[in-house]
């Protein structure tokens, strides 16, 4: 029996995910959570959750359903909870897979050890409380730490198609995060296909990193309101670990474009006038409200890695341009390198980072990375000559450049701990100092008499010297 003090409303219209509700007493606040319990002869009892988006007049609101509206009809009673959508926070969410409502979807029972339920709508931390010092977030992955260093408390865009090793890279970062930092990892699936979510869950479980991770999904078949709010829900959990437990958080979002797409759908459902290319007029505000919550404090940080889809490879698309303005680094995975077995398949020429400046990483790191990229670029230019005339027709200097580039390509590969169960190779996490030393020695020409394969899938450069000191001089065409 509902008490008289409860603010009750009545459903007036239901059009897809949009619901218009009439309130006699008072209008609920924007972003308030409304609930409606359906219990009819032809339906099992279920709860429909609606989030208030617009005030139409003094008695009517327009909201977007967070759950399916099947069975909802005009005249149904709606309860104003007086609070926004909330998500559970606490150590009990680690190792679990939940949805935007905070309910487990992994068939592992109810959540336990939950500290509180918190609103998914929070303001970014004030500038005066942020850590404004630029710091490198080391991953133990040579190619990333050297060429595209991540920013602690920053945002990184990860570009990679199916089969390029994106999931493996994500699971390895989660594994290394636990070993290098007293932190946790969150995976947020925005518009994920059921197949992708199930595969990721299984791979993380087999790799032994699931207990260090929370997974939250707003799947592709769910209403646009779910896909638009799941990223905010993930950030609320991340903020709890950062602010309350003082732990670093690694937040993976896949895919940030689907977040933009969901926001565009919500705006269309609300009848708002679209902007350029059909996107919502509030595109910049929607993205900023999400991205600005990703930041570091003096005690802990939220570091985000976001998969980014670029529509039709058009980098001037409003969704891509608006997303790039927030990113501090871009990691591009090359399908060509993946087909050659060069994992992680980080493209050294297409990837970039704002952190790769002399003021942040230091003169030594900056010069090594610059020389590695220069050598790789020269090798790309020489490939056409090799294809037409052959390797032997190159000058001695160009032959040395080719050898160094091939050695660097293979040295920047490394076995991952999360792939040991099917490669049989122990994972190797490499310190930045060892990565720089190895690249410096290769660039100096110290190993011109070694076959480039001597550097394939090793950690420290010393492994190549010890295990392959009798390798023959490279003479590939």
XYZ file of N, CA, C and O in Angstrom, residues 200 368 444:
12
model
N 34.642 -11.494 -23.385
C 35.538 -10.744 -22.516
C 35.497 -11.281 -21.095
O 36.529 -11.437 -20.438
N 64.960 9.145 -27.440
C 64.893 7.736 -27.838
C 63.627 7.482 -28.650
O 63.664 6.859 -29.724
N 72.160 2.412 -31.616
C 73.593 2.690 -31.735
C 74.297 1.732 -32.689
O 75.463 1.944 -33.026
